[in-house]
XYZ file of C-alpha atoms in Angstrom:
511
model
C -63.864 146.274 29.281
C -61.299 147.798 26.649
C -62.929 150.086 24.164
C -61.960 148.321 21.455
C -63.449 145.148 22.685
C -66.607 146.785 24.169
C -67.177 148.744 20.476
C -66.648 145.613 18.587
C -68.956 144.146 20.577
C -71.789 146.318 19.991
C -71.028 146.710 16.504
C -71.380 143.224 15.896
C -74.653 143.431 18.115
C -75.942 146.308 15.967
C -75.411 144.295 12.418
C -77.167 141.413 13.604
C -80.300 143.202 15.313
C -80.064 145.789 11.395
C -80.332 141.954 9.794
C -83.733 141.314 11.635
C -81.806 138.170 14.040
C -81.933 139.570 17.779
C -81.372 136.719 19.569
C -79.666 138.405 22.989
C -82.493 139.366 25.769
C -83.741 142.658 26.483
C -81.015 144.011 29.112
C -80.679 146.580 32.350
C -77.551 148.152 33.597
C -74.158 146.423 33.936
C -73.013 145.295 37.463
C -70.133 143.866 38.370
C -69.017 139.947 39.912
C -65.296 140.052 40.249
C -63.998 139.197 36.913
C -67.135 139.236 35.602
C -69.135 141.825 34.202
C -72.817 141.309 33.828
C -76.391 143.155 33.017
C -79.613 141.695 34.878
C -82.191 140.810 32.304
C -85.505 142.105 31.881
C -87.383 139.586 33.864
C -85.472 140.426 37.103
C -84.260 136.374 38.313
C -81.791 136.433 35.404
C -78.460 137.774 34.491
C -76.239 137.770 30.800
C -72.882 137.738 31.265
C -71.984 140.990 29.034
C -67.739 140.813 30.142
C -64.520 139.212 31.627
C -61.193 140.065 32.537
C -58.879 140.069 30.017
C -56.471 139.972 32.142
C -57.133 137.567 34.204
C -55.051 134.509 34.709
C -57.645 131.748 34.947
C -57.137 129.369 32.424
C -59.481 126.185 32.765
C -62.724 128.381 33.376
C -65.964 127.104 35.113
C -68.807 129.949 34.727
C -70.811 130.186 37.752
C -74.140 129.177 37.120
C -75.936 131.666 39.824
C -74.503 135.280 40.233
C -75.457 137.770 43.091
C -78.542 134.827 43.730
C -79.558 135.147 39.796
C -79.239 132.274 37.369
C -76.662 133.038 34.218
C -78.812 132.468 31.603
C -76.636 134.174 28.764
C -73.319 134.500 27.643
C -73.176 138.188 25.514
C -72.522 139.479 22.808
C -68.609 139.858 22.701
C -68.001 138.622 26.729
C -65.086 136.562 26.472
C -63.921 138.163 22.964
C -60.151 137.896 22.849
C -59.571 136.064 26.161
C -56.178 134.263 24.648
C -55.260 133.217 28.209
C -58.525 130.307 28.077
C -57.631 126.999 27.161
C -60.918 124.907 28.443
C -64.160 126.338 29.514
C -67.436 124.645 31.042
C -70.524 126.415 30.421
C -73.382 126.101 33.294
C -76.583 124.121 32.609
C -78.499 127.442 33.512
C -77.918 128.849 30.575
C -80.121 129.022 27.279
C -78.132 131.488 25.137
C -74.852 131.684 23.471
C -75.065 135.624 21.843
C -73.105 136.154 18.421
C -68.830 136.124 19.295
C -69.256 135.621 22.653
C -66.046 133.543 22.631
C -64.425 135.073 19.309
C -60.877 134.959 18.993
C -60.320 133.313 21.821
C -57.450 131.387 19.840
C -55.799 128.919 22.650
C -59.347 127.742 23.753
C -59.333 124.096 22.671
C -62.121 122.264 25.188
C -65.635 124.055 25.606
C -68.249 122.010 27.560
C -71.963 122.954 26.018
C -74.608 122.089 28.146
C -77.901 120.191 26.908
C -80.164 123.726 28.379
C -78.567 125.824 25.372
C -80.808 126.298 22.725
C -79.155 129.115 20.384
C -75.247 129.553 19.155
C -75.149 133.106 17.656
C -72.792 133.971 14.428
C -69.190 133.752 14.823
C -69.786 132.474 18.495
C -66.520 130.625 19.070
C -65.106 131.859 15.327
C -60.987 132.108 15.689
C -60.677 129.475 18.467
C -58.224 126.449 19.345
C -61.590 123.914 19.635
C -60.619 120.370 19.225
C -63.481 118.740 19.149
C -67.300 119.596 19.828
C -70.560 118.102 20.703
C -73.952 120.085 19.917
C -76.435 119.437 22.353
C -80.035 118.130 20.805
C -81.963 120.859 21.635
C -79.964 123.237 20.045
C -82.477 124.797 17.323
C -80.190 128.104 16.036
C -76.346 127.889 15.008
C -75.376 131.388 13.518
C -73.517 131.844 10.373
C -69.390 130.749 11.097
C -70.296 130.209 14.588
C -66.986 127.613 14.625
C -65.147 128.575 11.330
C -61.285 129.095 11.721
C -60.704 126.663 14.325
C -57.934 125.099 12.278
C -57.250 121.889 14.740
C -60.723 121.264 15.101
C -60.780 117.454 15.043
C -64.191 116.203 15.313
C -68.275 117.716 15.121
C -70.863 115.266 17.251
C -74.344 116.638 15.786
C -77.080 115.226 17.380
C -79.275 113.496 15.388
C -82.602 115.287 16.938
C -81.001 118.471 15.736
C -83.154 119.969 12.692
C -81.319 122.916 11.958
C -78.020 122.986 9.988
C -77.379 126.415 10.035
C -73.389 126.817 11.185
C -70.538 126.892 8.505
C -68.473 123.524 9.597
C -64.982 124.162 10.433
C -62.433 122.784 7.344
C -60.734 120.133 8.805
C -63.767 118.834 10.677
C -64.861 114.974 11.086
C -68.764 114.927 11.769
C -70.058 112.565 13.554
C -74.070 111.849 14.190
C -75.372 110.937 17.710
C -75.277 106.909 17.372
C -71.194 107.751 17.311
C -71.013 106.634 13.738
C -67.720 108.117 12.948
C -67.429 109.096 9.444
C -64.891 110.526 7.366
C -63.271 113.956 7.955
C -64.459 116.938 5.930
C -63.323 115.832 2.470
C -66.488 113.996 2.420
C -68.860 115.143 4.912
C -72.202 113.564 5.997
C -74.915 115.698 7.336
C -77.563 114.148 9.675
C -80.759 112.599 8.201
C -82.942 114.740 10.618
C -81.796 118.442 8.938
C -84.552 119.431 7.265
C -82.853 122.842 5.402
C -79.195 123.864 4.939
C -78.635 127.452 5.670
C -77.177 130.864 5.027
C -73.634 130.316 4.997
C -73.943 126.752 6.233
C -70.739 125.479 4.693
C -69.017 128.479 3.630
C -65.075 128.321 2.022
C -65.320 124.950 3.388
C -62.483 122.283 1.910
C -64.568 119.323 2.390
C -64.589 117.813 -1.500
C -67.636 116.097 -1.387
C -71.163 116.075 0.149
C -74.757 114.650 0.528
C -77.645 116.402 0.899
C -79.938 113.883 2.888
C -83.366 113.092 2.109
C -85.772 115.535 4.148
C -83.680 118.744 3.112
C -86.163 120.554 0.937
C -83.991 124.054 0.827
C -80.805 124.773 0.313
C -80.217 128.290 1.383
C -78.382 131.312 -0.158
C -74.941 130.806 -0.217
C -74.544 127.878 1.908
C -72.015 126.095 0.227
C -70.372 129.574 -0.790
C -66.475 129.427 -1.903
C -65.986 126.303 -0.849
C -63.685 123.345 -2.499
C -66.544 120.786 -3.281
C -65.610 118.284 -6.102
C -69.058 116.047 -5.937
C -72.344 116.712 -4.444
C -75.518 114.458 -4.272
C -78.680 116.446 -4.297
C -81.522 114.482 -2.926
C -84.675 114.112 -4.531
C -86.324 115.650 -1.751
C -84.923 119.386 -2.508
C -87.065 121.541 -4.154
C -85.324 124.759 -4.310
C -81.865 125.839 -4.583
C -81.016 129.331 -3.124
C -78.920 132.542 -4.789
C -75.457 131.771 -4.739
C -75.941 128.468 -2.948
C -72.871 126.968 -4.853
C -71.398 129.774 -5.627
C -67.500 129.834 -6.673
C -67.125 126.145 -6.010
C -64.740 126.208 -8.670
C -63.275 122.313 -8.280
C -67.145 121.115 -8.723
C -66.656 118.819 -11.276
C -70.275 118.557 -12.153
C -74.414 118.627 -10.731
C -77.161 116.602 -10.893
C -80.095 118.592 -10.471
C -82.841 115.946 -9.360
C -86.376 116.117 -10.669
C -88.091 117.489 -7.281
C -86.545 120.936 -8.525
C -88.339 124.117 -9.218
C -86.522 126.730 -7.960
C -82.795 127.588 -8.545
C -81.610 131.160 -7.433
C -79.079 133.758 -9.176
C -75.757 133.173 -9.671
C -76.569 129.411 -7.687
C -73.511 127.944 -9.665
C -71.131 130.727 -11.199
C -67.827 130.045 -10.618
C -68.372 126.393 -11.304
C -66.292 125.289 -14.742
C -68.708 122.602 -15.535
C -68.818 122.619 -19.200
C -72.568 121.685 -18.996
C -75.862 120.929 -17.204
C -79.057 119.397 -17.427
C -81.656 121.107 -16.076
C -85.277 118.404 -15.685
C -88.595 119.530 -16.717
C -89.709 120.041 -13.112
C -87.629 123.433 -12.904
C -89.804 126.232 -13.201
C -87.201 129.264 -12.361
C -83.784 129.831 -12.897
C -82.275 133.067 -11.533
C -79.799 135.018 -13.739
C -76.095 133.636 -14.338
C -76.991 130.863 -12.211
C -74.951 128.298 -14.417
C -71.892 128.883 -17.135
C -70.107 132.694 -15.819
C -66.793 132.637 -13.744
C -64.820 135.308 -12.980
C -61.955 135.888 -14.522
C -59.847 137.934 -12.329
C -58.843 141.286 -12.233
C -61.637 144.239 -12.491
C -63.952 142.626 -15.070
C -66.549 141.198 -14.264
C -68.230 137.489 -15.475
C -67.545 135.863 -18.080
C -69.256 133.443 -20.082
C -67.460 129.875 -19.408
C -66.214 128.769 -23.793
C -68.530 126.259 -24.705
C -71.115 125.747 -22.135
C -74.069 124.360 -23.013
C -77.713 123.259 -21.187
C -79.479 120.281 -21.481
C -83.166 119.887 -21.225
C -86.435 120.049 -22.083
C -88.004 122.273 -25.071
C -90.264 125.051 -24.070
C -88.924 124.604 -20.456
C -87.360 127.201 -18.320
C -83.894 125.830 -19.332
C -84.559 126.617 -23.147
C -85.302 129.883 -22.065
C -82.368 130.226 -20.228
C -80.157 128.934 -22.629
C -81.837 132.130 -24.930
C -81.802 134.622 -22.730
C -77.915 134.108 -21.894
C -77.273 132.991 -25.490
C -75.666 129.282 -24.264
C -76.323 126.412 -26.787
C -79.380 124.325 -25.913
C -79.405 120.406 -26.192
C -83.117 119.449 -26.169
C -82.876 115.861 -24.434
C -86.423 113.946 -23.850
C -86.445 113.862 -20.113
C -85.729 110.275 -18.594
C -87.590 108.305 -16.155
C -86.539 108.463 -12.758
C -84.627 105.466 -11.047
C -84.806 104.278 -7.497
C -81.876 102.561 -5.956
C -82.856 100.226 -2.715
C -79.913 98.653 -1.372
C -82.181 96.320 0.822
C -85.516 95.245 -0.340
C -86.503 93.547 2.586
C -86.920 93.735 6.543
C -87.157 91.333 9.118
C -87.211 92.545 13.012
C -88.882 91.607 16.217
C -91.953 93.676 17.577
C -90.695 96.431 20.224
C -93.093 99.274 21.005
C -92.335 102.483 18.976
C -89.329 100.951 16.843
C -88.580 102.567 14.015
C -86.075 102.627 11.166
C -85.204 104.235 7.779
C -85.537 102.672 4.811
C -81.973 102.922 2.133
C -83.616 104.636 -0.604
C -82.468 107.667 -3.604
C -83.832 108.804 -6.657
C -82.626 111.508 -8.442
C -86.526 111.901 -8.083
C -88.667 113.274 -5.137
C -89.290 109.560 -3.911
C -93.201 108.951 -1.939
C -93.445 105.942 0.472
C -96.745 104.559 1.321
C -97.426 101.451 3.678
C -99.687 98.227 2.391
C -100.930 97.957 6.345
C -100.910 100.786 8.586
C -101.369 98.328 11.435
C -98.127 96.405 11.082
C -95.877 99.401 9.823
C -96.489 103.055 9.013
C -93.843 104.629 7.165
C -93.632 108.780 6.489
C -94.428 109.795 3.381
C -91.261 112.057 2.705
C -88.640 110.914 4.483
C -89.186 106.863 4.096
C -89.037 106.593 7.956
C -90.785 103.242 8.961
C -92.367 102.873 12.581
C -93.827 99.883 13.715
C -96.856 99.056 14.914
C -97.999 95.538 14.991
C -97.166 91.995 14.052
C -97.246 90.752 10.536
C -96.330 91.943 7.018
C -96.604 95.335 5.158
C -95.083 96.374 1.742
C -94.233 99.712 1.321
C -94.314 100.963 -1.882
C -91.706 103.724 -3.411
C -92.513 105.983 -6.025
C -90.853 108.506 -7.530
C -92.038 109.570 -10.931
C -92.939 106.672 -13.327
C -90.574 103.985 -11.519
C -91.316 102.273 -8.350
C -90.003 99.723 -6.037
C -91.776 97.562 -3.415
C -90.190 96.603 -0.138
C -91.149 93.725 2.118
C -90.997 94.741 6.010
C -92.156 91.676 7.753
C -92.886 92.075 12.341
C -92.422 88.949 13.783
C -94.302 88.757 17.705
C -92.369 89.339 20.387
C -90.814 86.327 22.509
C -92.873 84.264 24.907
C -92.087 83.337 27.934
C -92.939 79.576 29.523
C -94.330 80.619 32.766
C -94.844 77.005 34.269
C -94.835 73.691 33.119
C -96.677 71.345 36.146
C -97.396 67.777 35.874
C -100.733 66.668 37.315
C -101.772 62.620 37.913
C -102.821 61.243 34.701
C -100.091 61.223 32.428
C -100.914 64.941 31.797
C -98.995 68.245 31.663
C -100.067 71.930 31.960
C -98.093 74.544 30.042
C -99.020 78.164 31.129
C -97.739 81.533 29.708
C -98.390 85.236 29.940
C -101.252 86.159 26.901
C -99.812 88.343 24.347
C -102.375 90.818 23.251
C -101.376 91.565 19.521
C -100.963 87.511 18.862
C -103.344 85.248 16.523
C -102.501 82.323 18.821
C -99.986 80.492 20.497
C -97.751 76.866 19.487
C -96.196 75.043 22.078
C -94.229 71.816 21.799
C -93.024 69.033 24.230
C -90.366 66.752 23.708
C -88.423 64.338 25.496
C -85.242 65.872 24.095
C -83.706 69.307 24.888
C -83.087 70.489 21.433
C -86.497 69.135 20.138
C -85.155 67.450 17.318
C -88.236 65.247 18.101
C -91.274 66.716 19.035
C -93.626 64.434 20.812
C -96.658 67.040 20.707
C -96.898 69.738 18.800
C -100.368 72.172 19.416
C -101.645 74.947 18.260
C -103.609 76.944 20.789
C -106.359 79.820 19.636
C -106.016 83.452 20.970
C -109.514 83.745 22.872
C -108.400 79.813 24.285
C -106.902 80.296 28.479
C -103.122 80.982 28.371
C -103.082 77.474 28.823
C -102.898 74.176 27.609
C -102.723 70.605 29.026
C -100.525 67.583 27.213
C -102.343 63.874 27.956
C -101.199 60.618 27.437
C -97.850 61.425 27.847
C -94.903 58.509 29.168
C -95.159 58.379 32.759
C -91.911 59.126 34.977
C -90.404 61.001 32.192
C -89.410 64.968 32.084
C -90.456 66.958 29.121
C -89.094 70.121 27.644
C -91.037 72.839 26.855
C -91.388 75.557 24.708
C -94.288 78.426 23.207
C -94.212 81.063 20.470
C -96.839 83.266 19.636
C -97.965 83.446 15.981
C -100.155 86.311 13.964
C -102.033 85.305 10.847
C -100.933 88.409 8.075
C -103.505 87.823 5.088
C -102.202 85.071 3.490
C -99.442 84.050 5.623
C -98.144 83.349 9.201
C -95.235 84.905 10.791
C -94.034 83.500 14.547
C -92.127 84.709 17.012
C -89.059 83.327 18.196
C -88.928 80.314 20.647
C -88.904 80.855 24.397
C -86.498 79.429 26.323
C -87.001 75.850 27.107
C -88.386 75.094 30.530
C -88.235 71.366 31.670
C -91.623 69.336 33.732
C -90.966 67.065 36.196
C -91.588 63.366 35.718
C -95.103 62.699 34.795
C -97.217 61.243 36.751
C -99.631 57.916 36.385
């Protein structure tokens, strides 16, 4: 390894372990597998791969997943640092670990396969690459601090949508794109999966995407996560309750914020840089760090400045009067409005499947609370507005969020029957048969004399604890019927049915 390489390396290695993040495994002494170099970990069966040739010539790189009979469970701190000569490189599904700038400044790599088995990207991990386009396995739970910033043709992001950590700075000219391949727009207006439950350190830093979402579920946005970066718009949801130090800080095309009512925390210096002339700040905020709205910098070697004119909007004898007083800002005492809930659909109609689930399209500038009318048809999360379902029939769920709230109708129709047999017996009679269905009220079957039933020639309704069963008389001898069932669940004070099965034709009834 060159010395320069080698002492970047584990200068990079000291920082993070100094910053209380040591995510590399305790290691042994260095061995060597021609052009790798490599350090058996502490259990013994394991190996980190610590170093490569430089030098060597290899350009489309497959790491071997066993060396010297010991899985490669790590790729090092610093091991392919610099290696220009990579263009594509497939990681083995043995290993876990991707250790801070393992593949740093490796600037013509433009393809990297990540297995599903890693769980951890360190900082700067492929920082200063060629990278294309990227998918991050699900199980990924840690993604250091710039771990893919400077990779100027970086095309497209696939985040999983099981992934609940958000913790990498996005690369600028990045399209992200969430596991059900719904592509959306490139970085100038970036969507972040509903599943991320915090946006970190750094997250987004000097990013030039111009606008942003926080999704429902984030509760923190971290210290300096959107840091520098060229935001003109951002949604906060209602579900954030603290804003970190520095979180927007020097986001100086941010036109304006709307801090939402779930707010009680926001950090120092959260907003300076921002020329917003002014903010309103809701009752619900407790703390407000110092400078955190209306300073900039104006250049040179003095230091903030108070932004002409700003003012803050709020409540009186709230934290953002005091504020206001305590950084000399005009105050604008404003009575504080009721929240509003916007529900683009206030009703949902789907067929019963095991363990289905869905999301209900809800914001409020408000922390909005979902509850379920029937926890045996549909049970939705309280938080998040995630419905699951769980039986036939009909449930409101009700959404609050301060004084306002809207009701939506989510209505499980039974699953579809199936016409098992249809026999003819002497008589003039008919027996329909089908499979029970557990979860049903009862069953309706028709017969007709006409495929498309446009006229039904019996119609019955058949009670759950009847057989599966039921037996037509008196119908026209040496004529075929068509036949069809449906299960049905009584819901309080309505029915809701299932679709139709398929039609299944008799043969000719007998005398």
């Amino acid at each position: 390894m060159k010395k320069g390489k080698k002492l970047l390396a584990l200068l990079l290695a000291l920082a993070v372990m100094m910053a209380g993040a040591p995510y590399g495994m305790e290691v042994q002494a260095e061995e060597y597998f021609g052009d790798y170099e490599y350090e058996v970990n502490a259990d013994g069966k394991s190996v980190t791969i610590t170093d490569y040739n430089a030098g060597a010539s290899t350009s489309d790189l497959v790491i071997p997943p066993v060396i010297d009979g010991k899985n490669v469970t790590a790729i090092g701190h610093g091991a392919f640092i610099g290696c220009e000569n990579l263009t594509e490189v497939k990681i083995p599904q043995t290993v876990t670990n991707i250790e801070d700038v393992a593949f740093m400044d490796c600037s013509n790599l433009k393809t990297v396969t990540i297995p599903d088995s890693v769980t951890s990207i360190g900082q700067g991990a492929f920082e200063s690459c060629g990278i294309i386009s990227l998918t991050i396995p699900a199980n990924v739970s840690h993604i250091g601090p710039g771990a893919f910033s400077r990779n100027k043709a970086m095309e497209s992001i696939t985040v999983s949508s099981k992934n609940k950590v958000y913790d990498s700075r996005n690369n600028c000219n990045a399209v992200v794109e969430t596991a059900t391949n719904t592509l959306v727009e490139s970085c100038k207006k970036t969507v972040i999966p509903n599943t991320v439950v915090t946006i970190g350190y750094l997250a987004f830093y000097g990013c030039s995407m111009s606008e942003v979402t926080i999704p429902a579920g984030v509760k923190n946005i971290a210290d300096s996560a959107f840091y520098g970066g060229l935001l003109k718009r951002v949604t906060i949801s209602g579900s954030v309750t603290d804003i970190g130090t520095r979180a927007f800080c020097y986001c100086e095309n941010l036109e304006n914020v709307t801090i939402p009512n779930s707010v009680k925390s926001i950090g120092e210096f959260a907003f300076v840089g921002c020329r917003f002339k002014s903010v309103t700040i809701p009752n619900s905020v407790t703390k407000i760090g110092m400078k955190a709205f209306g300073f900039y910098h104006p250049g040179g070697e003095e230091g903030l400045a108070k932004i002409p004119g700003f003012c803050i909007c709020g409540g009186t004898g709230t934290a953002a009067e005091k504020y206001a007083k305590d950084h000399a800002f005009a105050f604008k005492a404003i009575a504080q409005q009721n929240s509003t809930i916007t529900c683009k659909k206030k009703s949902y109609e789907l067929t019963y499947s095991k363990g289905k689930s869905f999301q209900i399209n809800a914001s409020s500038s408000d922390k909005m609370t979902f509850t379920s009318s029937d926890n045996k048809v549909a049970v939705v999360d309280k938080s998040t507005g995630k419905v699951t379902v769980k039986g036939y029939g009909i449930a409101v769920v009700t959404i609050k969020a301060g004084t306002e709230s809207v009701k939506v109708k989510v209505k499980v129709n039974p699953k579809k029957l199936t016409v098992k047999s249809a026999k003819t017996l002497k008589g003039r009679k008919l027996t329909v048969k089908w499979p029970k269905d557990k979860m049903a009220t009862g069953y309706q079957v028709q017969v007709s004399l006409t495929k498309n039933f446009k006229k039904v020639a019996k119609n019955q309704k058949v009670a759950k604890n009847a057989k599966d069963a039921y037996t037509f008389t008196k119908l026209k001898a040496g004529k075929k019927y068509y036949v069809r069932a449906r299960s049905y669940k009584k819901s309080k004070a309505v029915t809701v049915y299932g679709a139709w099965s398929k039609v299944k034709v008799s043969g000719k009834v007998k005398k």
